[in-house]
Amino acid sequence: MTENEWSDWMALDEEAFGNAVPPHRAELYRGTTEFDRSLGAFEDDLLVGVTAVCSFTMTVPGGPIPVGGVTAVGVLPSHRRRGILSALMTRQLNDLHERGEAVAALYASEAAIYGRFGYGRAADNLFFDIPTRGATFAGHAPTDPALRLRVVRPAETRAVFEKVFEAALDSRPGLYARTPGRWDVVLSDHEADHRGAGPLRAVVVEDHGGPRGYALFRIKAGVTEHDMPDGELRLRELFGLDQAAYALLWRHLLDRDLVVRVRAAQRPVDDPLIHLLAEPRRLNAGWLDDLWVRVVDVERALPARRYSAPVDVVIEVEDALCPWNARRWRLSADTSGARCVPTEEPADLTLPVTALGAAYLGGRPLTPLLAAGAVREARAGAVRELSVAMSWEPAPWAGLVF
C-alpha cells in the first residue's frame, strides 16, 4: 500500500467496520500509519482488503522488545469468504518473521477471528461505572502530604504526560512506547471526539520533584428533571507513578462537583482501585479482552522474556501457518534468563501456538487451557510447571487501542 491509496483505504475501513471516520481522525490515523508495512489486496483496481503493522517497542516480562502491532485489518463486505483475509494475514506473518519480529500483538474487533491465525487472548481489561455517592476509600488508602493537584490544559501539558508515561512504560507488560503520532491521537480534542461530552480535561499530581501522575477525561454535564446534578465523568486514561499519586488522582475524579458517576473503560484487571474502594461492588465492573498476542518465532520469543520460576520442559508447538515453529522445543529457564532450542526429545506437553501467545505476557495461566482440552500433557505436572514460570505480575495491559 502507498500513501496515494489512502482515500481508498479509508473508504474500505468505513465499509468493513460500518462506521464513518471524521476527516480529522483520518489524518490522525495517517500519522500513525507505516505505509511500507501495510498490505492491500486488489481486484483489478479495486482495493478489497487491507492490513498494516505498527513498529512497537512493547514491555514484556523482564523488559522491552520489538513487537509488530497488527492493525487496520479489513475486507470489503462484498468480498468475504474468498480467502482474502487468510492471504493477507499469512503474508503478514511471513513478513514479520523475515523482519525479525518474534512477537505480534493486536486488538480484535471480533474475538473469534484471530485464533485462526495463531493469536491468543493474552490480556484482559475491566470497565467501571462508579456512582460517586458512597465511593469512599478504605482506611488503608495511601496518602502523601507532599503531593498537590494541578488542573491543566491538555494541549499545553503534553510534555508532562509524555514524561509520566515514559516513567511508567516498563511497569507493566503490554504497555508500548508512543510515537508523536500516537500522542496526537490520545490528545485529539476535535468536536467529533467529544461524543456528547465536553472538551478534554486533565489534572496532574506532582511534588517538589516534578509530576507523579496525570488523568485525562471528559465531563458530560447534566441535570435531572428536578434540577439535581447528573454529570458523568468519562476517563480517558490515568497513570500514577506511586501509590499515593494514583490514589489522589482517583479521589479527585470521584470528588468532582456535579458529577454523579465516573465511567472508565480499559482498566487493568488488577487495578488498585479495586482495593482502594471501601465497597468494591460500587465499581460495577465488567470484563473484556485487551491484547491478543501471536508468537511469530518460538526460538527467539521465549528467551526474549524473563520467567518467574525455574522451568525445564520440552514443548511440542502446533502451528499451521508458521512451519518454522511447528516442532519440539526445549525451554530451560530460571529467573536470570532462558534458552530455547529445537530438540528431538519426547514432548512433556503439546500446545497450539495460540496458547503460547495467550501465556506470553504472563497474564493467562495454562492450567485452565489444559482443563479445557486446548493443551495436552504427557508428563504429569509439566503444564503447571510452565504455567507458573510464565506467570508475571502485574497483569498485562496495553490500555490504548492501536
XYZ file of C-alpha atoms in Angstrom:
402
model
C 0.000 0.000 0.000
C 1.126 3.578 -0.672
C 0.023 6.911 0.729
C -1.565 7.687 -2.646
C -4.130 4.969 -1.893
C -5.120 6.461 1.459
C -8.602 7.609 0.386
C -9.409 4.108 -0.917
C -8.106 2.670 2.366
C -10.397 4.905 4.428
C -13.365 4.041 2.199
C -12.695 0.328 2.771
C -12.310 0.902 6.514
C -15.708 2.589 6.696
C -17.369 -0.266 4.809
C -15.637 -3.036 6.747
C -16.339 -1.548 10.184
C -19.636 0.150 9.363
C -18.509 3.494 10.722
C -17.821 6.999 9.481
C -14.286 8.265 10.005
C -14.248 12.055 10.534
C -11.656 13.830 8.356
C -9.532 14.896 11.327
C -9.486 11.318 12.613
C -8.432 10.008 9.192
C -5.497 12.423 9.274
C -4.544 11.220 12.746
C -4.594 7.625 11.511
C -2.449 8.639 8.555
C 0.095 9.996 11.031
C 0.434 6.599 12.732
C 0.452 4.506 9.554
C 3.648 2.900 8.279
C 2.807 2.548 4.620
C 5.840 0.357 3.933
C 4.385 -2.139 6.438
C 0.862 -2.201 5.012
C -0.618 -4.791 2.678
C -3.501 -4.444 0.249
C -5.486 -6.983 -1.746
C -6.883 -5.801 -5.083
C -9.450 -6.980 -7.577
C -8.323 -5.183 -10.712
C -8.074 -1.586 -9.437
C -10.460 -2.068 -6.512
C -8.966 -2.295 -3.011
C -10.802 -5.192 -1.368
C -8.679 -5.984 1.701
C -6.005 -4.391 3.852
C -3.877 -4.883 6.934
C -0.960 -2.994 8.468
C 1.686 -3.200 11.174
C 2.903 -0.590 13.643
C 6.527 -0.959 14.771
C 6.333 -1.003 18.564
C 8.666 -1.360 21.480
C 6.477 -3.210 23.961
C 7.133 -4.229 27.539
C 7.079 -7.982 28.144
C 8.004 -9.772 31.379
C 11.525 -8.575 32.096
C 11.763 -5.619 29.715
C 11.037 -4.156 26.258
C 11.263 -5.992 22.936
C 10.294 -5.133 19.329
C 6.696 -6.152 18.629
C 4.629 -5.905 15.455
C 1.357 -4.165 16.262
C -1.191 -5.506 13.772
C -3.926 -3.032 12.910
C -6.448 -1.878 10.296
C -7.444 -5.408 9.257
C -10.461 -5.302 6.964
C -12.100 -6.818 3.896
C -14.923 -5.363 1.835
C -18.240 -6.998 2.850
C -18.805 -7.889 -0.813
C -15.576 -9.934 -0.862
C -15.840 -12.002 2.314
C -15.363 -15.791 2.297
C -12.911 -15.662 -0.605
C -9.683 -16.251 1.335
C -8.591 -12.609 1.171
C -8.159 -12.200 4.934
C -6.267 -15.501 5.202
C -3.917 -14.496 2.396
C -3.220 -11.091 3.981
C -2.661 -12.443 7.477
C -0.420 -15.283 6.267
C 1.695 -12.930 4.158
C 1.933 -10.574 7.127
C 3.227 -13.349 9.419
C 5.922 -14.189 6.894
C 6.890 -10.529 6.651
C 7.107 -10.248 10.439
C 9.312 -13.326 10.554
C 11.624 -12.042 7.836
C 11.877 -8.690 9.612
C 12.961 -10.419 12.816
C 9.957 -9.529 14.995
C 9.381 -12.609 17.125
C 6.065 -11.419 18.583
C 2.960 -9.718 17.152
C 0.010 -8.211 19.002
C -3.382 -6.783 18.118
C -6.750 -5.609 19.387
C -9.542 -7.765 17.999
C -12.743 -6.295 16.555
C -14.213 -9.807 16.704
C -12.595 -12.230 19.117
C -13.443 -15.335 17.080
C -11.369 -14.260 14.075
C -7.780 -14.196 15.204
C -7.353 -17.595 16.812
C -7.399 -18.911 13.241
C -4.128 -17.073 12.689
C -2.414 -18.115 15.904
C -3.266 -15.163 18.146
C -4.152 -15.953 21.752
C -6.031 -13.792 24.241
C -3.097 -12.591 26.322
C -4.545 -9.697 28.336
C -7.909 -8.527 29.631
C -9.333 -5.245 30.818
C -12.104 -4.043 33.097
C -14.621 -1.260 32.671
C -16.117 0.592 35.635
C -19.377 2.501 36.107
C -18.948 4.083 39.539
C -21.625 6.138 41.323
C -19.683 8.837 43.128
C -22.006 8.913 46.110
C -20.646 6.472 48.637
C -17.403 5.880 46.707
C -15.326 6.253 49.848
C -11.830 4.864 50.200
C -10.764 2.177 52.646
C -8.748 3.296 55.645
C -5.506 1.926 54.198
C -5.629 4.206 51.118
C -2.143 5.745 50.762
C -1.620 9.487 51.124
C 1.339 11.834 50.826
C 1.097 15.423 52.142
C 3.813 16.491 49.693
C 1.529 15.844 46.708
C -0.590 18.554 45.128
C -3.072 18.577 42.264
C -2.948 20.978 39.351
C -5.722 21.403 36.786
C -4.085 21.886 33.377
C -4.930 22.401 29.725
C -4.135 19.129 27.923
C -2.756 20.725 24.755
C -0.288 22.762 26.816
C 0.814 19.916 29.095
C 1.775 17.215 26.607
C 5.421 17.146 27.711
C 4.328 16.340 31.270
C 2.086 13.486 30.128
C 4.881 12.087 27.978
C 7.335 12.226 30.886
C 4.997 10.382 33.240
C 4.099 7.770 30.643
C 7.754 7.115 29.807
C 8.438 6.565 33.501
C 5.523 4.101 33.687
C 6.322 2.246 30.466
C 8.371 -0.570 31.981
C 5.981 -1.097 34.894
C 3.556 -3.455 33.157
C 3.714 -5.993 30.295
C 1.717 -4.834 27.294
C 2.467 -1.120 27.544
C 4.102 0.153 24.361
C 6.154 3.242 23.565
C 4.140 6.028 21.947
C 5.224 7.902 18.850
C 4.329 11.600 18.401
C 1.511 10.479 16.113
C 0.131 8.199 18.818
C 0.129 11.100 21.300
C -1.737 13.186 18.714
C -4.481 10.541 18.812
C -4.600 10.461 22.629
C -4.862 14.244 22.926
C -7.139 14.886 19.971
C -9.933 17.244 21.005
C -11.921 17.858 17.847
C -15.645 18.266 18.426
C -16.224 14.820 16.883
C -14.052 13.347 19.658
C -16.386 14.631 22.387
C -19.151 12.093 21.658
C -21.736 14.067 23.549
C -19.411 15.097 26.369
C -17.299 18.202 26.834
C -13.718 19.025 25.879
C -10.728 17.002 27.006
C -9.698 17.896 30.553
C -6.652 16.984 32.610
C -5.260 17.046 36.108
C -1.638 16.500 37.118
C -0.390 15.342 40.511
C 3.110 16.489 41.468
C 5.526 17.032 44.323
C 8.662 19.136 44.700
C 10.489 16.755 42.348
C 8.042 17.062 39.469
C 4.995 15.247 38.052
C 3.939 11.961 39.641
C 0.869 11.221 37.542
C -1.967 12.525 35.398
C -5.543 11.840 34.370
C -7.264 12.724 31.083
C -11.046 12.828 30.997
C -14.202 14.461 29.670
C -17.322 15.503 31.539
C -20.841 15.207 30.182
C -22.735 17.834 32.148
C -26.352 17.177 33.039
C -29.182 17.647 35.497
C -32.243 15.594 36.345
C -35.800 16.754 35.729
C -35.711 18.033 39.302
C -32.613 20.131 38.598
C -30.266 17.862 40.531
C -26.696 17.296 39.282
C -26.418 14.389 36.856
C -22.943 14.816 35.382
C -20.877 11.928 34.044
C -17.083 11.861 34.024
C -15.552 9.699 31.296
C -11.971 8.722 31.986
C -9.602 8.683 29.001
C -6.525 7.453 30.844
C -4.828 7.646 34.230
C -1.252 6.917 35.251
C 0.262 7.345 38.701
C 3.922 6.632 39.400
C 3.394 5.700 43.045
C 0.534 4.525 45.236
C -0.253 7.892 46.809
C -0.279 9.734 43.467
C -2.539 7.091 41.974
C -4.986 7.268 44.883
C -5.075 11.077 44.822
C -5.928 11.146 41.120
C -8.842 8.769 41.626
C -10.026 10.705 44.682
C -10.089 13.871 42.562
C -12.160 12.213 39.827
C -14.656 10.751 42.293
C -14.995 14.069 44.142
C -15.607 16.362 41.147
C -18.529 18.679 41.798
C -21.746 17.997 39.858
C -20.521 14.549 38.783
C -22.660 11.612 39.930
C -20.912 8.794 38.057
C -17.450 8.018 36.721
C -17.134 5.719 33.741
C -13.747 4.226 32.996
C -13.075 1.808 30.155
C -9.999 -0.331 29.538
C -8.612 -0.544 33.055
C -6.189 -3.338 34.048
C -7.692 -6.404 35.681
C -5.537 -5.826 38.779
C -6.336 -2.110 39.002
C -5.518 -0.944 42.556
C -8.834 0.929 42.604
C -10.476 -2.441 43.284
C -8.769 -2.402 46.692
C -8.951 1.337 47.318
C -12.747 1.489 47.468
C -14.277 0.552 50.801
C -17.125 -1.084 48.851
C -15.633 -2.570 45.655
C -19.085 -3.572 44.371
C -19.619 0.094 43.570
C -17.218 -0.342 40.668
C -19.974 -2.164 38.714
C -17.108 -3.787 36.835
C -17.276 -5.633 33.524
C -14.648 -7.776 31.830
C -13.400 -7.678 28.215
C -10.408 -8.827 26.202
C -7.458 -6.482 25.718
C -4.329 -7.570 23.805
C -4.096 -10.671 21.625
C -0.564 -11.983 21.113
C 0.991 -14.144 18.389
C 4.351 -15.866 18.846
C 5.858 -15.478 15.386
C 9.198 -17.114 16.189
C 9.275 -19.509 19.162
C 13.061 -19.821 19.184
C 13.543 -16.071 19.684
C 10.362 -15.148 21.528
C 10.683 -17.455 24.528
C 14.249 -16.397 25.501
C 13.325 -12.713 24.968
C 11.275 -12.624 28.188
C 12.018 -13.454 31.818
C 10.452 -16.214 33.918
C 9.109 -16.184 37.470
C 10.348 -19.652 38.388
C 12.773 -22.270 37.052
C 11.424 -24.447 34.255
C 12.834 -27.197 32.059
C 10.273 -28.645 29.656
C 10.012 -29.989 26.128
C 7.160 -28.292 24.317
C 5.539 -29.551 21.128
C 4.207 -26.476 19.324
C 1.388 -26.821 16.801
C 1.431 -24.042 14.219
C -0.187 -24.491 10.812
C 0.782 -21.040 9.458
C 4.402 -20.718 10.639
C 6.087 -24.057 9.871
C 9.361 -22.922 11.451
C 7.561 -23.086 14.823
C 5.875 -26.463 14.373
C 8.236 -28.801 16.186
C 9.514 -29.710 19.656
C 11.428 -27.131 21.691
C 13.318 -27.491 24.944
C 12.801 -24.457 27.132
C 15.231 -24.128 30.032
C 14.829 -21.027 32.147
C 15.321 -19.569 35.591
C 14.815 -16.101 36.994
C 18.010 -14.823 35.334
C 17.387 -15.918 31.736
C 16.185 -18.553 29.307
C 17.273 -20.792 26.450
C 15.006 -22.334 23.818
C 16.417 -24.827 21.308
C 14.984 -27.402 18.883
C 15.036 -30.960 20.189
C 14.045 -34.490 19.237
C 13.326 -35.433 22.861
C 9.797 -36.609 23.696
C 7.379 -33.766 24.454
C 6.310 -33.068 28.027
C 3.313 -31.126 26.735
C 1.716 -30.182 23.432
C 0.038 -26.872 22.788
C -1.214 -24.773 19.873
C 0.662 -21.565 19.206
C -2.482 -19.679 20.318
C -1.958 -20.978 23.862
C 1.669 -19.915 23.816
C 0.612 -16.419 22.728
C -2.069 -16.265 25.404
C 0.514 -17.069 28.098
C 3.351 -14.973 26.682
C 2.745 -11.740 28.643
C 2.294 -13.633 31.897
C -1.382 -12.979 32.475
C -3.017 -16.180 31.193
C -2.347 -19.424 33.091
C -2.034 -22.578 31.036
C -3.700 -24.912 33.517
C -7.282 -23.854 32.586
C -6.380 -24.489 28.937
C -5.327 -27.986 29.948
C -8.689 -28.478 31.650
C -10.440 -27.185 28.522
C -8.579 -29.610 26.268
C -6.614 -26.933 24.397
C -3.314 -28.136 25.899
C -2.231 -31.764 26.250
C 0.139 -33.098 28.883
C 2.438 -36.132 28.516
C 4.404 -35.661 31.739
C 2.325 -35.038 34.843
C 2.901 -31.555 36.204
C 4.579 -30.178 33.077
C 1.766 -27.742 32.251
C 1.691 -26.344 35.770
C 5.488 -26.007 35.752
C 5.422 -23.980 32.557
C 2.361 -22.000 33.639
C 3.957 -20.915 36.924
C 7.210 -19.987 35.181
C 5.449 -17.856 32.555
C 3.215 -16.064 35.070
C 4.059 -12.445 35.865
C 2.898 -9.533 37.991
C 1.483 -7.035 37.385
C -1.061 -8.300 34.895
C -0.526 -7.393 31.230
C -2.449 -4.482 29.764
C -1.863 -2.051 26.910
C -4.564 0.466 27.759
C -4.691 2.096 24.328
C -6.127 0.541 21.169
C -3.887 0.769 18.116
